[in-house]
Tab-separated table of C-alpha atoms and ligand atoms in Angstrom:
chain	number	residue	atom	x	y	z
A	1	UNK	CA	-127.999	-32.719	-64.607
A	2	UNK	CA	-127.686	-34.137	-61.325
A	3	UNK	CA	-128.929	-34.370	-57.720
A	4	UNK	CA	-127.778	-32.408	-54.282
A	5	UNK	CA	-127.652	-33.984	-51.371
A	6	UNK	CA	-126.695	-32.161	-47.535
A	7	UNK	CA	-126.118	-34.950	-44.798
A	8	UNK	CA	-125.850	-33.257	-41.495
A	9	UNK	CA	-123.849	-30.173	-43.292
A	10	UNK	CA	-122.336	-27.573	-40.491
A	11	UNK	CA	-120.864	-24.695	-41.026
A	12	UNK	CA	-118.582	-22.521	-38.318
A	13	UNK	CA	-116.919	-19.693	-38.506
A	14	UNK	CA	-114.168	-18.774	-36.458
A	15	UNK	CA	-113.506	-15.442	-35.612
A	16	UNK	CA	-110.831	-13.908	-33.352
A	17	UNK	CA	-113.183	-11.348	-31.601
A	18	UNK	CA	-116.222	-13.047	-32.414
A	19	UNK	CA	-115.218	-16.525	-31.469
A	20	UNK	CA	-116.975	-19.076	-33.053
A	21	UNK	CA	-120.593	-18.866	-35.219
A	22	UNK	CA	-122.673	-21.151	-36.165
A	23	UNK	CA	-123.747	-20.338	-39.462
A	24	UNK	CA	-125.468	-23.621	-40.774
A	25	UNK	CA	-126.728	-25.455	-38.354
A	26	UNK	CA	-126.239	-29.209	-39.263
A	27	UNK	CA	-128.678	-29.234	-42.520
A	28	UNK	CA	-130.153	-31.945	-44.402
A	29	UNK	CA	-132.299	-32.485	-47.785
A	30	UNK	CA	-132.124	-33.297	-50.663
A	31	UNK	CA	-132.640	-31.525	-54.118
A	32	UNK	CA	-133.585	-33.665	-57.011
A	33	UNK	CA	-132.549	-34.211	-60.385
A	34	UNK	CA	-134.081	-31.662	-62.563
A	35	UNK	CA	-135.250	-29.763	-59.535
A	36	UNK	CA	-135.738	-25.807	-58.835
A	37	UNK	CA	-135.306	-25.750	-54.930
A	38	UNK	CA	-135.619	-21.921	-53.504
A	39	UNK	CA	-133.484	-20.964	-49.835
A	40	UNK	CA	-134.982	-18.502	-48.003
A	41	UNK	CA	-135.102	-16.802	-45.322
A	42	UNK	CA	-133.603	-13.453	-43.357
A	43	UNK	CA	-130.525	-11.652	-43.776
A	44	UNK	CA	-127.486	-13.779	-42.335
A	45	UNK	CA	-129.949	-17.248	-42.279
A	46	UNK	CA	-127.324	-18.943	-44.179
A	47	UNK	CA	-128.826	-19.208	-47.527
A	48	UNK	CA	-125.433	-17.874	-48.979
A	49	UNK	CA	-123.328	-20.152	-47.089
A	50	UNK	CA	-125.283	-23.274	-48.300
A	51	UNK	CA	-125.086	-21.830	-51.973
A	52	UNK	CA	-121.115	-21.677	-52.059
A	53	UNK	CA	-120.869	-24.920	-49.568
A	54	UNK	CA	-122.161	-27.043	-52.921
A	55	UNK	CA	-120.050	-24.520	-55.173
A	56	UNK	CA	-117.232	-25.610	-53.056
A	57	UNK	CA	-116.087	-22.109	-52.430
A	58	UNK	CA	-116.639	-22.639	-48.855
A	59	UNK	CA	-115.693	-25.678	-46.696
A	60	UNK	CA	-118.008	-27.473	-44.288
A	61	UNK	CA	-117.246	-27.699	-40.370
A	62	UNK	CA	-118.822	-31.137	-41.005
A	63	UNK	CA	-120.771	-33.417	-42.833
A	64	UNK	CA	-121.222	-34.680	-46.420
A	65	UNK	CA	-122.215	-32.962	-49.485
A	66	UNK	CA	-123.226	-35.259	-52.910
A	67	UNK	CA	-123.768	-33.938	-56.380
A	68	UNK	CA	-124.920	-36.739	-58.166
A	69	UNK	CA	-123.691	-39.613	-56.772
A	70	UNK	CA	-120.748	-38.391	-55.564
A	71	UNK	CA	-119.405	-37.022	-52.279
A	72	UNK	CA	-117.680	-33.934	-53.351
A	73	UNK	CA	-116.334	-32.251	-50.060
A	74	UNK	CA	-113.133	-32.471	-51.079
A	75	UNK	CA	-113.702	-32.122	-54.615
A	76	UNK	CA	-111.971	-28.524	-56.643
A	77	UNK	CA	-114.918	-25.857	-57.013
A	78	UNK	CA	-113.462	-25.997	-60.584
A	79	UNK	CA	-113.866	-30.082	-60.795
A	80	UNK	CA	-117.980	-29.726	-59.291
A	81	UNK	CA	-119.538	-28.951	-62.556
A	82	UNK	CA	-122.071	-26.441	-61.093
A	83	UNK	CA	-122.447	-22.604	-62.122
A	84	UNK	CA	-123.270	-19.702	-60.277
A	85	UNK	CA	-124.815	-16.232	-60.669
A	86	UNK	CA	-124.376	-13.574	-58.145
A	87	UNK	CA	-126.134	-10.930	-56.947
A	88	UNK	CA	-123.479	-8.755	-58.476
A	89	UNK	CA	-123.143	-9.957	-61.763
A	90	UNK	CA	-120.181	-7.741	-62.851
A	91	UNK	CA	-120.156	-8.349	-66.740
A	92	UNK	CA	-116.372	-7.251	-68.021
A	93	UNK	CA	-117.493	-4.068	-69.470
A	94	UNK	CA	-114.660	-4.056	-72.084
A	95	UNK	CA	-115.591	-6.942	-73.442
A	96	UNK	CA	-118.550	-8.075	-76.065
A	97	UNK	CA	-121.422	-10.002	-75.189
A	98	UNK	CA	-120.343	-12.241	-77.332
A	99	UNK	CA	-116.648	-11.872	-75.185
A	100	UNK	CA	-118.385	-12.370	-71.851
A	101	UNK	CA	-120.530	-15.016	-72.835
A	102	UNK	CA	-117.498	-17.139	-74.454
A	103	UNK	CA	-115.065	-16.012	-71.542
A	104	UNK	CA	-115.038	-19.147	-69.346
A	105	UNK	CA	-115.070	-21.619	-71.893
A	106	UNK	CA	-111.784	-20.224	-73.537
A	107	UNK	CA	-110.300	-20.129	-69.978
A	108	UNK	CA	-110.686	-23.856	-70.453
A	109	UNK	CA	-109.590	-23.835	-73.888
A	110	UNK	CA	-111.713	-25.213	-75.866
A	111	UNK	CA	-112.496	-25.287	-79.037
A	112	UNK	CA	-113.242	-22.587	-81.199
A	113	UNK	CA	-116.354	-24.076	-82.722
A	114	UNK	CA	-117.595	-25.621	-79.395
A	115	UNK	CA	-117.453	-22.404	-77.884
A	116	UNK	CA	-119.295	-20.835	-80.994
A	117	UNK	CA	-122.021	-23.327	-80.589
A	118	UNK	CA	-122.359	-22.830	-76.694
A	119	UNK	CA	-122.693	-19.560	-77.068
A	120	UNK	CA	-124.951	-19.014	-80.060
A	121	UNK	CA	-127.329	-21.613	-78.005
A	122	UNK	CA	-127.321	-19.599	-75.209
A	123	UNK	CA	-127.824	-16.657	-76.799
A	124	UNK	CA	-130.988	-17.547	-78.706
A	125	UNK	CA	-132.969	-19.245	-75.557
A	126	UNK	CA	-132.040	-16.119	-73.572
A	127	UNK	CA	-132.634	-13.833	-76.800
A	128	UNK	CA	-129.735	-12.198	-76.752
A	129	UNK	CA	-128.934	-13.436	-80.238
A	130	UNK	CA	-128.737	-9.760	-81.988
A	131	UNK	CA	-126.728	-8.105	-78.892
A	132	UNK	CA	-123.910	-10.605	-79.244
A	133	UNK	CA	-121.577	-7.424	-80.274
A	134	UNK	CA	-122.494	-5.239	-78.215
A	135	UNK	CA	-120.731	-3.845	-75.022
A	136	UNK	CA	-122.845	-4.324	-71.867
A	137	UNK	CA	-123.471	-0.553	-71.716
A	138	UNK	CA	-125.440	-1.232	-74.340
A	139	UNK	CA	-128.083	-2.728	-72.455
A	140	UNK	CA	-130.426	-2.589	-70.416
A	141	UNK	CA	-130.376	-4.188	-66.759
A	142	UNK	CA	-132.272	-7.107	-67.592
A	143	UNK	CA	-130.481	-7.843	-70.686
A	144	UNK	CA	-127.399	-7.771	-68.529
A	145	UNK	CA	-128.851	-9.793	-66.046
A	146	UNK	CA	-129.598	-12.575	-68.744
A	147	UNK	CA	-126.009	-11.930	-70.183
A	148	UNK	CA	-125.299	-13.565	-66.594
A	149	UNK	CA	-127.364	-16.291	-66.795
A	150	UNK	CA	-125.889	-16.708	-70.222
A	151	UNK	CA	-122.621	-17.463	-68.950
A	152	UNK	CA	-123.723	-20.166	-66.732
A	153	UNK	CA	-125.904	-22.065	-69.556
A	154	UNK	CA	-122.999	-21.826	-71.653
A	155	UNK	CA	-121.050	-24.482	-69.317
A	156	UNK	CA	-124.049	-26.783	-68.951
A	157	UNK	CA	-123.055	-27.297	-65.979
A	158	UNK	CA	-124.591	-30.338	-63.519
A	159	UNK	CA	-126.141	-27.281	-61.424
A	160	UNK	CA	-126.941	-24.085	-61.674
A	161	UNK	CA	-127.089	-21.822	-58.487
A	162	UNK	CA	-128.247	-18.561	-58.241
A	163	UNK	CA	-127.456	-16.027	-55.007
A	164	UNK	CA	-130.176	-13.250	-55.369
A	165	UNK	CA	-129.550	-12.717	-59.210
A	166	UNK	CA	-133.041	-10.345	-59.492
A	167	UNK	CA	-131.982	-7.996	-56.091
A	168	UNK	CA	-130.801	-5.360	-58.543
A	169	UNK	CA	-133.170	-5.078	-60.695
A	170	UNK	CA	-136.942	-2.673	-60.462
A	171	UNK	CA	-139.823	-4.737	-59.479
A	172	UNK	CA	-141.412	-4.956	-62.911
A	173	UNK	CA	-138.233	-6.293	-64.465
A	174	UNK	CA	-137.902	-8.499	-61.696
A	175	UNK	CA	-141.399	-10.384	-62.284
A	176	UNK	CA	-140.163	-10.076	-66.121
A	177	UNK	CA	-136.939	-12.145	-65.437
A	178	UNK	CA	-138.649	-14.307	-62.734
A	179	UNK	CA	-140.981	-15.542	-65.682
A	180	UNK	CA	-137.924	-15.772	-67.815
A	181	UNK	CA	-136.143	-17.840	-65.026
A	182	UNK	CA	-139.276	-20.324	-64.840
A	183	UNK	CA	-139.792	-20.808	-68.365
A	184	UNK	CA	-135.836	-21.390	-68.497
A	185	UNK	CA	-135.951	-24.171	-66.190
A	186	UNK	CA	-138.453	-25.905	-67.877
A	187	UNK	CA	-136.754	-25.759	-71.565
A	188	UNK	CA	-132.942	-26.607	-69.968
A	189	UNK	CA	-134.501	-29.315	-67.580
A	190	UNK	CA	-131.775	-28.420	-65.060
A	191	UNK	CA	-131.260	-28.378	-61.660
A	192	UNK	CA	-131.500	-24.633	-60.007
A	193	UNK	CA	-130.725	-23.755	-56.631
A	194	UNK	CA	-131.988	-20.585	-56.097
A	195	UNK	CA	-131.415	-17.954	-53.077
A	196	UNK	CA	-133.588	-15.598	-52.378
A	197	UNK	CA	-134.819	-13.648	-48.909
A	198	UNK	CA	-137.981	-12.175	-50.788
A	199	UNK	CA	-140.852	-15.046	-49.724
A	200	UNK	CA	-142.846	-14.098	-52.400
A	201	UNK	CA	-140.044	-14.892	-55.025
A	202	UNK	CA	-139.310	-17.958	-53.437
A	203	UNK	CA	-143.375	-18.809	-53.850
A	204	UNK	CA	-143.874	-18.194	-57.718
A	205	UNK	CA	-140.427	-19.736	-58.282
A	206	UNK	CA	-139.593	-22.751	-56.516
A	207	UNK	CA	-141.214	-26.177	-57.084
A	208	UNK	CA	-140.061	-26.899	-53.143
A	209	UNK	CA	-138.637	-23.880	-51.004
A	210	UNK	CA	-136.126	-24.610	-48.059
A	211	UNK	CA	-137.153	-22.192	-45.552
A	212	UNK	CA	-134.254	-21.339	-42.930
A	213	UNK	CA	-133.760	-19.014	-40.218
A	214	UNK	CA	-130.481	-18.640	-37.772
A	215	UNK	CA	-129.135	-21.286	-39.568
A	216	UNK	CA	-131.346	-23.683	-39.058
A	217	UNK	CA	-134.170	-25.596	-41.530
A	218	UNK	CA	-137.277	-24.896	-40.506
A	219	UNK	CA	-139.128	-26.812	-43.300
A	220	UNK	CA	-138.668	-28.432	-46.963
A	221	UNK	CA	-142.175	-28.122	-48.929
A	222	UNK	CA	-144.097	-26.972	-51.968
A	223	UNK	CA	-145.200	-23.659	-52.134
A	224	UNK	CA	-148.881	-24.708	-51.469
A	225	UNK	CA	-148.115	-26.567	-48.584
A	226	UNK	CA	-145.958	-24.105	-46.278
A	227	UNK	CA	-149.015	-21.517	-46.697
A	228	UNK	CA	-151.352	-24.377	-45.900
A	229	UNK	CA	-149.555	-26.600	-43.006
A	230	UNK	CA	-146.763	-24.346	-41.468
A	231	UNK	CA	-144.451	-26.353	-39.610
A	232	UNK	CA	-144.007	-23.350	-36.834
A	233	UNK	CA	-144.921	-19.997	-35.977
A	234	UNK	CA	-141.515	-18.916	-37.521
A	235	UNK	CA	-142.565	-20.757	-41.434
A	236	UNK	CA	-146.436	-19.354	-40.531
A	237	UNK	CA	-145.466	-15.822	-39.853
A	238	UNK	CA	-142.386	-15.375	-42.779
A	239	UNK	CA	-144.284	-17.012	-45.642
A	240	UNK	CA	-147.476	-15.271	-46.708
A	241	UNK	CA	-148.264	-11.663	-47.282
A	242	UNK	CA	-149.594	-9.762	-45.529
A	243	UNK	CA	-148.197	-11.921	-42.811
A	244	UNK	CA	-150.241	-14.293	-41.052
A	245	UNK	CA	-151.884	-12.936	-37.603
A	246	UNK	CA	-151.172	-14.097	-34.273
A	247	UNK	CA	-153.628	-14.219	-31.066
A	248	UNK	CA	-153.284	-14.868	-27.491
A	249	UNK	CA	-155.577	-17.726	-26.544
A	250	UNK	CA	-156.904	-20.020	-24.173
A	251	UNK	CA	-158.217	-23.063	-24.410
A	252	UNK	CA	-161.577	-23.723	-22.022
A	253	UNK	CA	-164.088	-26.527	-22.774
A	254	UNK	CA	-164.537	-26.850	-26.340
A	255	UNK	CA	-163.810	-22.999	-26.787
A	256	UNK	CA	-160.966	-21.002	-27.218
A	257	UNK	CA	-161.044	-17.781	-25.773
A	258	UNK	CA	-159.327	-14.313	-27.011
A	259	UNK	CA	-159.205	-10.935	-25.497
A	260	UNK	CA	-162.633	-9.912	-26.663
A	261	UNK	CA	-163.870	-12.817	-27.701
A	262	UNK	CA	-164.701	-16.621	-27.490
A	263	UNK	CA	-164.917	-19.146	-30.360
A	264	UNK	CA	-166.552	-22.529	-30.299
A	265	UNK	CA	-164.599	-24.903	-31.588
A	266	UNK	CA	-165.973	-27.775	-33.869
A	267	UNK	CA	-165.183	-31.037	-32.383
A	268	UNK	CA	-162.243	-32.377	-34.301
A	269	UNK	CA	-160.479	-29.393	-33.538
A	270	UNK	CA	-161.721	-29.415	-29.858
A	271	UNK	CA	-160.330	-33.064	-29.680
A	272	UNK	CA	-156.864	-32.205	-31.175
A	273	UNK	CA	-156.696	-29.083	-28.475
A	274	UNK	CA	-157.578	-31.127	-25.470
A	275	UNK	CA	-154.113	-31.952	-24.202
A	276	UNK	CA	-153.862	-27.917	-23.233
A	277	UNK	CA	-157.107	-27.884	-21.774
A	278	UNK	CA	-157.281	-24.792	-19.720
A	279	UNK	CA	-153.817	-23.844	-21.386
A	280	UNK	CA	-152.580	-20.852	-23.471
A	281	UNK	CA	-152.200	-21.936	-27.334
A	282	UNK	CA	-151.501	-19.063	-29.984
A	283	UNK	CA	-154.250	-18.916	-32.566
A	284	UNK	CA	-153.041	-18.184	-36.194
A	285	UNK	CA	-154.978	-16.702	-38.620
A	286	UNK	CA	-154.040	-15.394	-42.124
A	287	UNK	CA	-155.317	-11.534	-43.063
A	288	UNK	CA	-157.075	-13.309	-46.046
A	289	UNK	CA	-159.465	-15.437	-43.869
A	290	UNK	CA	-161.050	-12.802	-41.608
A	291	UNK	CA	-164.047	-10.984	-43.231
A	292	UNK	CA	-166.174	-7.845	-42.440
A	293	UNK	CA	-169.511	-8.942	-41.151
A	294	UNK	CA	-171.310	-6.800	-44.045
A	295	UNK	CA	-169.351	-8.464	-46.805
A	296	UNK	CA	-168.359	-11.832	-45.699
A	297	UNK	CA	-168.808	-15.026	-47.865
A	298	UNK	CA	-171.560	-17.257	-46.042
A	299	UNK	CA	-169.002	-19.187	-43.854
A	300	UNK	CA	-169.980	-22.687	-42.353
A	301	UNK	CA	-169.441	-21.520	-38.857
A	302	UNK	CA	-168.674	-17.696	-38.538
A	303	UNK	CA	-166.653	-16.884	-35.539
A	304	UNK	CA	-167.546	-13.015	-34.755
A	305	UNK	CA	-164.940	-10.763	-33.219
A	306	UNK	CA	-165.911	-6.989	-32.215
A	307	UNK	CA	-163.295	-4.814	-31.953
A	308	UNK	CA	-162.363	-0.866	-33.015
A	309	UNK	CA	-160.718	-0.342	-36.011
A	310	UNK	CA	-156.913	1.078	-36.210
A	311	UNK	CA	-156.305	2.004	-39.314
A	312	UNK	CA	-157.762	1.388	-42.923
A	313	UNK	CA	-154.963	1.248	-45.953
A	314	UNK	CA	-156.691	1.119	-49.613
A	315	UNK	CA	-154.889	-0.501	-52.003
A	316	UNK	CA	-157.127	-0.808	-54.687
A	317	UNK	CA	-158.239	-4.552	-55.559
A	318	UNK	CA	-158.801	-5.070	-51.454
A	319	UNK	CA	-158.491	-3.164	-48.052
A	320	UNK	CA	-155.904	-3.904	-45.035
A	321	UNK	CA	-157.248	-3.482	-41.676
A	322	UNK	CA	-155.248	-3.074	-38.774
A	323	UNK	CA	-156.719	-3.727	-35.103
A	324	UNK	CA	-155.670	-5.282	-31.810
A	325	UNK	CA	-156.441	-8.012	-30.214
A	326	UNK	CA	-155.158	-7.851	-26.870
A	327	UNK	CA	-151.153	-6.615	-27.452
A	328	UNK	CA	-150.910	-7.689	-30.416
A	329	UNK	CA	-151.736	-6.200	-33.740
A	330	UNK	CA	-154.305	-7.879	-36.691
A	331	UNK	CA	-154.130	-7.093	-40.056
A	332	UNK	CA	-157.643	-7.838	-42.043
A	333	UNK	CA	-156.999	-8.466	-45.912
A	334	UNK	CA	-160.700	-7.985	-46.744
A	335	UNK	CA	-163.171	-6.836	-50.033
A	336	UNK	CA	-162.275	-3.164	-50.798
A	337	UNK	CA	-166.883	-2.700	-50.583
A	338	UNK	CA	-165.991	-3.487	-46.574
A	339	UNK	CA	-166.875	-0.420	-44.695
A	340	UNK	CA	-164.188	0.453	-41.979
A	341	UNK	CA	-163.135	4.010	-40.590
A	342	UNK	CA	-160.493	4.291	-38.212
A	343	UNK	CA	-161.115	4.687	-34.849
A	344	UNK	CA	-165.190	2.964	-35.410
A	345	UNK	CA	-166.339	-0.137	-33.966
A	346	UNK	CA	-166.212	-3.209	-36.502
A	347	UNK	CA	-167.479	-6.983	-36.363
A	348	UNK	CA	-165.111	-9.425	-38.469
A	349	UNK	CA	-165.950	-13.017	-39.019
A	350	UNK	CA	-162.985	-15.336	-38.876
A	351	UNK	CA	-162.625	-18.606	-40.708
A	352	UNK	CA	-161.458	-20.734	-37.797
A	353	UNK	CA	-161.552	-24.017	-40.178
A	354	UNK	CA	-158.458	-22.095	-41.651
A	355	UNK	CA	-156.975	-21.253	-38.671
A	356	UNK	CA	-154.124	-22.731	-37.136
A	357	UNK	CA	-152.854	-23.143	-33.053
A	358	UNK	CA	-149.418	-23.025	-32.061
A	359	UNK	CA	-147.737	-24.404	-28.910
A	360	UNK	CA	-146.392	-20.611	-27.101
A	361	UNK	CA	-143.253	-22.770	-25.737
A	362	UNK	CA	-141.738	-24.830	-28.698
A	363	UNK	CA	-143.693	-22.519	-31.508
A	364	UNK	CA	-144.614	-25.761	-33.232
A	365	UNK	CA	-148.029	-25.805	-34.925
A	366	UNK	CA	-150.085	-28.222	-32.706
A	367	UNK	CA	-151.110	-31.403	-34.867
A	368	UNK	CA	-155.244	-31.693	-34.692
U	1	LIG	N1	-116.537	-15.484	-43.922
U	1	LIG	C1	-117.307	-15.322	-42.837
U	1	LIG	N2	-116.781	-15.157	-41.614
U	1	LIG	C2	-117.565	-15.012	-40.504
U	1	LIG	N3	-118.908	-15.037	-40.535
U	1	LIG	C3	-119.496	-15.192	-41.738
U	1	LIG	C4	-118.743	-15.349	-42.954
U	1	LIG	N4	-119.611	-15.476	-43.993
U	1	LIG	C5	-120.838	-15.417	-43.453
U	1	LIG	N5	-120.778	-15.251	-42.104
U	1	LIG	C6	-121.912	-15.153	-41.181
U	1	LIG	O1	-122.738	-16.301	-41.354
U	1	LIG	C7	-124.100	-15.952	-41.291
U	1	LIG	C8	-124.803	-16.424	-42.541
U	1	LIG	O2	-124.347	-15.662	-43.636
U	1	LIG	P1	-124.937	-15.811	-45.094
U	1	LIG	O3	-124.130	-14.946	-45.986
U	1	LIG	O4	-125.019	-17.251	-45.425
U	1	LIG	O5	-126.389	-15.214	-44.905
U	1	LIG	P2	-127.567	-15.033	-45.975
U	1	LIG	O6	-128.685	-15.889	-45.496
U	1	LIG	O7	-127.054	-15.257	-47.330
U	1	LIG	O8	-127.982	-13.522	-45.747
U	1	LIG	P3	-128.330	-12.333	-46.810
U	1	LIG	O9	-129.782	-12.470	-47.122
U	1	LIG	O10	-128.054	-11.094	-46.025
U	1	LIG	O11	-127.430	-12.489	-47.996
U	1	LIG	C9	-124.156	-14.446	-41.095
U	1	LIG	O12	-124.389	-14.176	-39.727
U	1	LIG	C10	-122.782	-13.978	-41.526
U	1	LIG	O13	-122.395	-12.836	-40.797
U	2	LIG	MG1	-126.729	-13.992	-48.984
């Protein structure tokens, strides 16, 4: 198993019509040994790009790219000792299990009993063990998806990297294979690079998640700590569902003030605000921290806001509420108990020692 390393990695595409696109936008971290690092981010981020950039199957504008020790930029996709599963795992549908799972190391020609052993390994930590002769009609999506994943293992390869393996498959499969995927990574020990634009599979899955958008990096962290310190409005708003709210503020005294509303602030915070004293800040506030007055947990210092109630969605084990605060829209995640009827008046308390302000020029999350 082995490291990753980007240093300053670029990518640009040239197109005739198009001209040229920035597609990765001069990237650097570093995935260690043993590691399962998640990209994500929106469609056409550059999470893909990245992926085959350390497969080799795309070439870097500029910049350095390491596996292990080793700068491999000009190093043979073949000669990088990584794997990859796609989206589209295409099995050969003619062949056996057994057939697909033994294809690439006979490409390589090796030996029979090698191969045998490989694949028989594979095939019992991915229980596939009993299917080995069957055709992948056979089975079922999952079992096809791990017949993928088989195929990788097989090579024990220095890296693994995965582009969206789960997209095809129904959500409860999905959290199935996501466990599977997990529990995989722990018994193999290896290295995973995993893509994925679904935040929430990038949360239960990756140990650190690279979060990019237009090509950029917007932040390398655990899961805990991109839902607890966003880096930026972008990071604050993308990871976290339902996403986290957004108010127009402005900072007077030791008070911020909304449309509607004005919280104190407690002095630490106050302190950490004062350089936009009299200035608008954005306010950030995840659905999961504002309350209904009639059910709230006994807060240290309740900030009240009145306002009338949009709509009410039930879901069961809790109750999204949608109002606005000025232009923009709130979404309450609160106790299913609350009472709330569309169109009715409604006091919420909000957790402010949750709450985060953001600078409304760079987006940055102000440090307090
Ligand atoms: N061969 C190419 N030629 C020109 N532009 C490309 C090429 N491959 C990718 N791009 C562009 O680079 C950007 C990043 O693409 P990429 O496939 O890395 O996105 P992604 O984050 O994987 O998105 P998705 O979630 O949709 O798979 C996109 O705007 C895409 O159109
Ligand atoms: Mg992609």
């Amino acid at each position: 198993m082995a490291r990753v390393e980007f240093r300053q990695v670029r990518k640009q595409f040239t197109d005739d019509k198009k001209g040229t696109f920035t597609a990765v936008a001069g990237s650097d971290f570093v995935i260690e040994d043993q590691e399962f690092v998640v990209f994500v981010g929106p469609s056409g981020c550059g999470k893909t790009t990245s992926l085959r950039m350390i497969a080799g199957l795309e070439k870097q504008t500029d910049g350095d790219i390491l596996i292990g020790d080793r700068v491999v930029n000009n190093l043979h996709p073949k000669d990088r000792d990584i794997a990859m599963v796609f989206q589209d795992y295409a099995l050969y549908p003619h062949m056996t299990i057994r057939e697909n799972l033994s294809f690439g190391l006979r490409n390589l020609k090796k030996d029979k009993q090698f191969i045998d052993q490989q694949v028989e390994n594979a095939a019992s930590i991915l229980g596939l063990t009993h299917m080995l002769e069957r055709k992948p009609r056979e089975l079922s999506g999952g079992q096809r998806q791990r017949v993928a994943v088989g195929r990788a293992i097989v090579r024990d390869p220095q890296v693994f990297l995965f582009d969206e393996p789960l997209s095809n498959l129904d959500a409860k499969l999905r959290i199935q294979m996501r466990v599977e995927l997990s529990e995989l990574h722990k018994r193999l020990g290896a290295t995973i690079v995993y893509v994925t634009h679904d935040q929430v599979e990038a949360m239960t899955l990756g140990e650190r998640i690279v979060v990019m958008n237009n090509g950029v990096i917007q932040q390398v962290d655990s899961p805990t700590e991109l839902y607890a310190n966003p880096q930026n409005m972008f990071v604050a708003g993308f990871i976290g569902s339902p996403a986290m709210n957004f108010m127009d503020a402005t900072v007077k005294g030791n008070q911020v003030a909304v449309e509607g509303a004005s919280f104190t602030l407690s002095d630490g915070v106050a302190a950490g605000l004062s350089g936009y004293q009299g200035q608008k800040v954005i306010l950030g506030i995840r659905p999961e921290h504002i309350y209904g007055e009639d059910l709230a947990p006994v807060l240290e210092s309740p900030h009240k806001l009145a306002v009338k109630v949009e709509v009410v969605e039930h879901l069961g084990s809790e109750n999204l509420v949608y109002f606005h605060v000025g232009s923009r829209m709130i979404t309450a995640k609160v106790n299913p108990e609350t009472i709330a009827y569309s169109g009715q008046p409604k006091t919420f308390l909000l957790d402010l020692r949750k709450a985060h302000f953001f600078d409304p020029e760079t987006e940055e999350r102000i440090r307090l």
